[in-house]
mmCIF file of N, CA and C in Angstrom:
data_model
loop_
_atom_site.group_PDB
_atom_site.id
_atom_site.type_symbol
_atom_site.label_atom_id
_atom_site.label_comp_id
_atom_site.label_asym_id
_atom_site.label_seq_id
_atom_site.Cartn_x
_atom_site.Cartn_y
_atom_site.Cartn_z
ATOM 1 N N TRP A 1 2.431 60.583 -12.192
ATOM 2 C CA TRP A 1 3.043 61.409 -13.418
ATOM 3 C C TRP A 1 1.543 61.939 -13.512
ATOM 4 N N LYS A 2 2.269 63.591 -13.554
ATOM 5 C CA LYS A 2 0.875 64.843 -13.776
ATOM 6 C C LYS A 2 0.915 64.729 -14.964
ATOM 7 N N LEU A 3 -0.146 65.961 -15.442
ATOM 8 C CA LEU A 3 -0.711 66.182 -17.048
ATOM 9 C C LEU A 3 0.304 67.386 -16.877
ATOM 10 N N GLY A 4 1.248 67.891 -17.668
ATOM 11 C CA GLY A 4 2.195 68.640 -17.571
ATOM 12 C C GLY A 4 3.742 68.601 -17.458
ATOM 13 N N GLN A 5 3.840 67.840 -16.490
ATOM 14 C CA GLN A 5 4.750 67.620 -16.093
ATOM 15 C C GLN A 5 5.922 66.847 -17.048
ATOM 16 N N LYS A 6 7.002 67.186 -17.330
ATOM 17 C CA LYS A 6 7.989 66.752 -17.884
ATOM 18 C C LYS A 6 9.072 65.925 -16.995
ATOM 19 N N LEU A 7 8.894 64.853 -18.311
ATOM 20 C CA LEU A 7 9.568 63.482 -18.319
ATOM 21 C C LEU A 7 11.042 63.572 -18.672
ATOM 22 N N ARG A 8 11.441 63.101 -17.594
ATOM 23 C CA ARG A 8 12.637 63.346 -17.597
ATOM 24 C C ARG A 8 13.800 61.721 -17.146
ATOM 25 N N ALA A 9 14.259 60.831 -18.856
ATOM 26 C CA ALA A 9 14.958 59.723 -18.049
ATOM 27 C C ALA A 9 16.037 59.364 -18.667
ATOM 28 N N THR A 10 16.381 58.545 -17.709
ATOM 29 C CA THR A 10 17.758 58.617 -16.793
ATOM 30 C C THR A 10 18.381 57.503 -17.426
ATOM 31 N N VAL A 11 19.849 57.545 -17.931
ATOM 32 C CA VAL A 11 19.913 55.715 -18.092
ATOM 33 C C VAL A 11 21.403 55.466 -17.430
ATOM 34 N N TYR A 12 21.409 54.187 -17.417
ATOM 35 C CA TYR A 12 22.791 53.941 -16.382
ATOM 36 C C TYR A 12 22.747 52.887 -17.591
ATOM 37 N N VAL A 13 24.639 53.052 -17.937
ATOM 38 C CA VAL A 13 25.509 51.746 -18.812
ATOM 39 C C VAL A 13 26.478 51.497 -18.204
ATOM 40 N N ASP A 14 26.673 50.502 -18.583
ATOM 41 C CA ASP A 14 28.101 49.378 -18.180
ATOM 42 C C ASP A 14 28.437 48.294 -18.613
ATOM 43 N N ALA A 15 29.674 47.708 -19.336
ATOM 44 C CA ALA A 15 29.995 47.145 -20.286
ATOM 45 C C ALA A 15 31.258 46.363 -19.583
ATOM 46 N N GLY A 16 31.514 44.497 -19.248
ATOM 47 C CA GLY A 16 32.452 44.092 -18.864
ATOM 48 C C GLY A 16 33.076 43.622 -19.631
ATOM 49 N N HIS A 17 34.701 44.218 -20.616
ATOM 50 C CA HIS A 17 35.133 43.421 -21.607
ATOM 51 C C HIS A 17 35.654 42.523 -21.375
ATOM 52 N N GLY A 18 35.375 41.669 -22.554
ATOM 53 C CA GLY A 18 35.947 39.941 -22.150
ATOM 54 C C GLY A 18 35.136 38.714 -21.288
ATOM 55 N N SER A 19 34.195 39.147 -20.305
ATOM 56 C CA SER A 19 33.601 39.131 -19.121
ATOM 57 C C SER A 19 33.857 37.052 -19.271
ATOM 58 N N CYS A 20 33.057 36.874 -20.510
ATOM 59 C CA CYS A 20 32.086 35.515 -20.377
ATOM 60 C C CYS A 20 34.500 34.605 -20.566
ATOM 61 N N PRO A 21 34.340 33.951 -19.900
ATOM 62 C CA PRO A 21 35.802 33.198 -19.647
ATOM 63 C C PRO A 21 36.110 32.071 -21.092
ATOM 64 N N ASP A 22 34.174 31.412 -20.985
ATOM 65 C CA ASP A 22 34.576 30.840 -22.513
ATOM 66 C C ASP A 22 34.879 31.117 -23.280
ATOM 67 N N THR A 23 33.588 32.079 -23.857
ATOM 68 C CA THR A 23 33.909 33.053 -25.284
ATOM 69 C C THR A 23 33.900 34.553 -25.555
ATOM 70 N N ARG A 24 34.392 34.441 -24.229
ATOM 71 C CA ARG A 24 35.415 36.101 -24.472
ATOM 72 C C ARG A 24 34.731 37.120 -24.482
ATOM 73 N N ARG A 25 33.199 37.147 -25.082
ATOM 74 C CA ARG A 25 32.855 37.802 -25.287
ATOM 75 C C ARG A 25 32.043 39.469 -23.743
ATOM 76 N N SER A 26 31.740 39.884 -24.076
ATOM 77 C CA SER A 26 31.793 41.101 -23.517
ATOM 78 C C SER A 26 30.152 41.156 -22.692
ATOM 79 N N ARG A 27 30.045 41.113 -21.571
ATOM 80 C CA ARG A 27 28.953 41.310 -20.548
ATOM 81 C C ARG A 27 28.556 42.543 -20.728
ATOM 82 N N ASP A 28 26.919 42.828 -20.735
ATOM 83 C CA ASP A 28 26.537 44.227 -20.877
ATOM 84 C C ASP A 28 25.252 44.502 -19.475
ATOM 85 N N GLY A 29 24.903 45.815 -19.362
ATOM 86 C CA GLY A 29 23.880 45.671 -18.526
ATOM 87 C C GLY A 29 23.607 47.634 -17.854
ATOM 88 N N PHE A 30 22.809 47.730 -18.184
ATOM 89 C CA PHE A 30 21.599 48.889 -18.075
ATOM 90 C C PHE A 30 20.400 48.995 -17.303
ATOM 91 N N PHE A 31 20.160 50.504 -16.869
ATOM 92 C CA PHE A 31 19.524 50.252 -15.360
ATOM 93 C C PHE A 31 18.737 51.755 -15.947
ATOM 94 N N LEU A 32 17.378 51.575 -16.153
ATOM 95 C CA LEU A 32 16.567 53.026 -16.883
ATOM 96 C C LEU A 32 15.772 53.595 -15.697
ATOM 97 N N PHE A 33 16.170 54.916 -15.887
ATOM 98 C CA PHE A 33 14.514 55.832 -15.119
ATOM 99 C C PHE A 33 14.264 56.863 -15.779
ATOM 100 N N LEU A 34 12.236 56.711 -15.113
ATOM 101 C CA LEU A 34 12.184 57.901 -15.263
ATOM 102 C C LEU A 34 11.517 58.793 -14.655
ATOM 103 N N ASN A 35 11.884 59.561 -14.057
ATOM 104 C CA ASN A 35 11.994 60.796 -12.981
ATOM 105 C C ASN A 35 12.171 60.118 -11.254
ATOM 106 N N GLY A 36 13.224 59.461 -12.318
ATOM 107 C CA GLY A 36 13.979 58.841 -10.894
ATOM 108 C C GLY A 36 13.352 58.147 -10.168
ATOM 109 N N ASP A 37 12.239 57.007 -10.890
ATOM 110 C CA ASP A 37 11.730 55.538 -10.806
ATOM 111 C C ASP A 37 12.290 54.972 -11.432
ATOM 112 N N PRO A 38 12.953 53.539 -10.908
ATOM 113 C CA PRO A 38 13.307 52.302 -11.977
ATOM 114 C C PRO A 38 12.323 51.901 -12.921
ATOM 115 N N ILE A 39 12.305 51.607 -14.170
ATOM 116 C CA ILE A 39 11.280 51.112 -15.347
ATOM 117 C C ILE A 39 12.070 49.887 -15.542
ATOM 118 N N ASP A 40 12.825 49.935 -15.779
ATOM 119 C CA ASP A 40 13.467 48.634 -16.915
ATOM 120 C C ASP A 40 15.149 48.369 -16.263
ATOM 121 N N PHE A 41 15.567 46.937 -16.314
ATOM 122 C CA PHE A 41 16.761 46.860 -16.411
ATOM 123 C C PHE A 41 17.024 45.891 -17.225
ATOM 124 N N GLY A 42 18.046 45.573 -17.524
ATOM 125 C CA GLY A 42 18.787 44.392 -18.220
ATOM 126 C C GLY A 42 20.361 44.122 -18.401
ATOM 127 N N CYS A 43 20.719 42.645 -18.529
ATOM 128 C CA CYS A 43 22.139 42.332 -18.738
ATOM 129 C C CYS A 43 22.137 41.218 -19.950
ATOM 130 N N GLN A 44 22.891 41.389 -20.095
ATOM 131 C CA GLN A 44 23.339 40.166 -20.978
ATOM 132 C C GLN A 44 24.950 39.656 -21.767
ATOM 133 N N LEU A 45 25.126 38.839 -22.355
ATOM 134 C CA LEU A 45 26.198 38.873 -22.867
ATOM 135 C C LEU A 45 26.117 40.003 -24.772
ATOM 136 N N GLN A 46 26.603 40.445 -24.433
ATOM 137 C CA GLN A 46 27.018 40.990 -26.356
ATOM 138 C C GLN A 46 27.023 40.051 -27.090
ATOM 139 N N HIS A 47 26.557 40.551 -28.046
ATOM 140 C CA HIS A 47 26.130 39.520 -29.462
ATOM 141 C C HIS A 47 27.309 39.788 -30.627
ATOM 142 N N GLY A 48 27.436 38.826 -31.370
ATOM 143 C CA GLY A 48 28.425 39.164 -31.926
ATOM 144 C C GLY A 48 29.716 38.851 -31.508
ATOM 145 N N ALA A 49 30.747 38.986 -33.320
ATOM 146 C CA ALA A 49 32.320 38.997 -32.577
ATOM 147 C C ALA A 49 32.804 39.767 -31.069
ATOM 148 N N PRO A 50 33.689 39.076 -30.332
ATOM 149 C CA PRO A 50 33.970 39.605 -29.291
ATOM 150 C C PRO A 50 34.341 41.250 -29.050
ATOM 151 N N ALA A 51 33.826 42.216 -28.350
ATOM 152 C CA ALA A 51 34.959 43.323 -28.369
ATOM 153 C C ALA A 51 36.704 43.050 -28.221
ATOM 154 N N GLN A 52 36.863 44.200 -29.194
ATOM 155 C CA GLN A 52 38.246 44.049 -29.165
ATOM 156 C C GLN A 52 38.933 45.034 -28.108
ATOM 157 N N SER A 53 38.283 45.690 -27.750
ATOM 158 C CA SER A 53 38.614 46.743 -26.230
ATOM 159 C C SER A 53 37.457 46.935 -25.577
ATOM 160 N N SER A 54 37.761 48.036 -24.269
ATOM 161 C CA SER A 54 36.501 47.443 -23.070
ATOM 162 C C SER A 54 35.807 48.668 -23.748
ATOM 163 N N SER A 55 36.689 50.007 -24.551
ATOM 164 C CA SER A 55 35.848 51.575 -25.346
ATOM 165 C C SER A 55 34.702 50.735 -26.211
ATOM 166 N N ALA A 56 34.974 50.046 -26.804
ATOM 167 C CA ALA A 56 33.805 49.103 -28.123
ATOM 168 C C ALA A 56 32.836 48.690 -26.881
ATOM 169 N N ALA A 57 33.722 47.370 -26.145
ATOM 170 C CA ALA A 57 32.313 46.939 -25.838
ATOM 171 C C ALA A 57 31.208 47.731 -24.945
ATOM 172 N N GLU A 58 31.898 49.195 -23.801
ATOM 173 C CA GLU A 58 31.403 50.057 -23.737
ATOM 174 C C GLU A 58 30.166 51.513 -25.060
ATOM 175 N N TYR A 59 30.820 51.176 -25.721
ATOM 176 C CA TYR A 59 29.997 51.376 -27.024
ATOM 177 C C TYR A 59 28.783 50.528 -27.482
ATOM 178 N N ARG A 60 28.881 49.877 -27.754
ATOM 179 C CA ARG A 60 27.919 48.529 -27.925
ATOM 180 C C ARG A 60 26.894 48.591 -26.804
ATOM 181 N N ALA A 61 26.928 48.786 -26.143
ATOM 182 C CA ALA A 61 26.387 48.509 -24.960
ATOM 183 C C ALA A 61 25.741 49.857 -24.361
ATOM 184 N N ILE A 62 26.372 51.272 -24.550
ATOM 185 C CA ILE A 62 25.443 52.464 -25.372
ATOM 186 C C ILE A 62 23.907 52.530 -25.628
ATOM 187 N N THR A 63 25.149 51.854 -27.276
ATOM 188 C CA THR A 63 23.851 51.727 -28.576
ATOM 189 C C THR A 63 22.850 50.855 -27.801
ATOM 190 N N LYS A 64 23.152 50.048 -27.407
ATOM 191 C CA LYS A 64 21.704 48.970 -27.086
ATOM 192 C C LYS A 64 20.561 49.489 -26.178
ATOM 193 N N ALA A 65 21.538 50.015 -25.241
ATOM 194 C CA ALA A 65 20.116 51.147 -24.318
ATOM 195 C C ALA A 65 19.519 52.322 -24.669
ATOM 196 N N CYS A 66 20.055 52.689 -25.853
ATOM 197 C CA CYS A 66 19.148 53.867 -26.343
ATOM 198 C C CYS A 66 18.383 53.458 -26.928
#
C-alpha cells in the first residue's frame, strides 16, 4: 500500500439455507479482499432462530459481513 493510493474493499458472501441437519440453522461464509488481496474469511452457523427462507439466510450473512 502506498500513500495516496485508493483502497478498495470487496466482500463475497454466501449462505446455505438450513444446511445443518440437526438444528436446521443456516451456515454462512465470507471472503474479504483489500485491493485484490485476501485479508479475512469466516464461516459459521447463523445464530438465533433458523431462517425462514434462503433469502433471509443470505440477508443475515450480508449484514454480518458488513
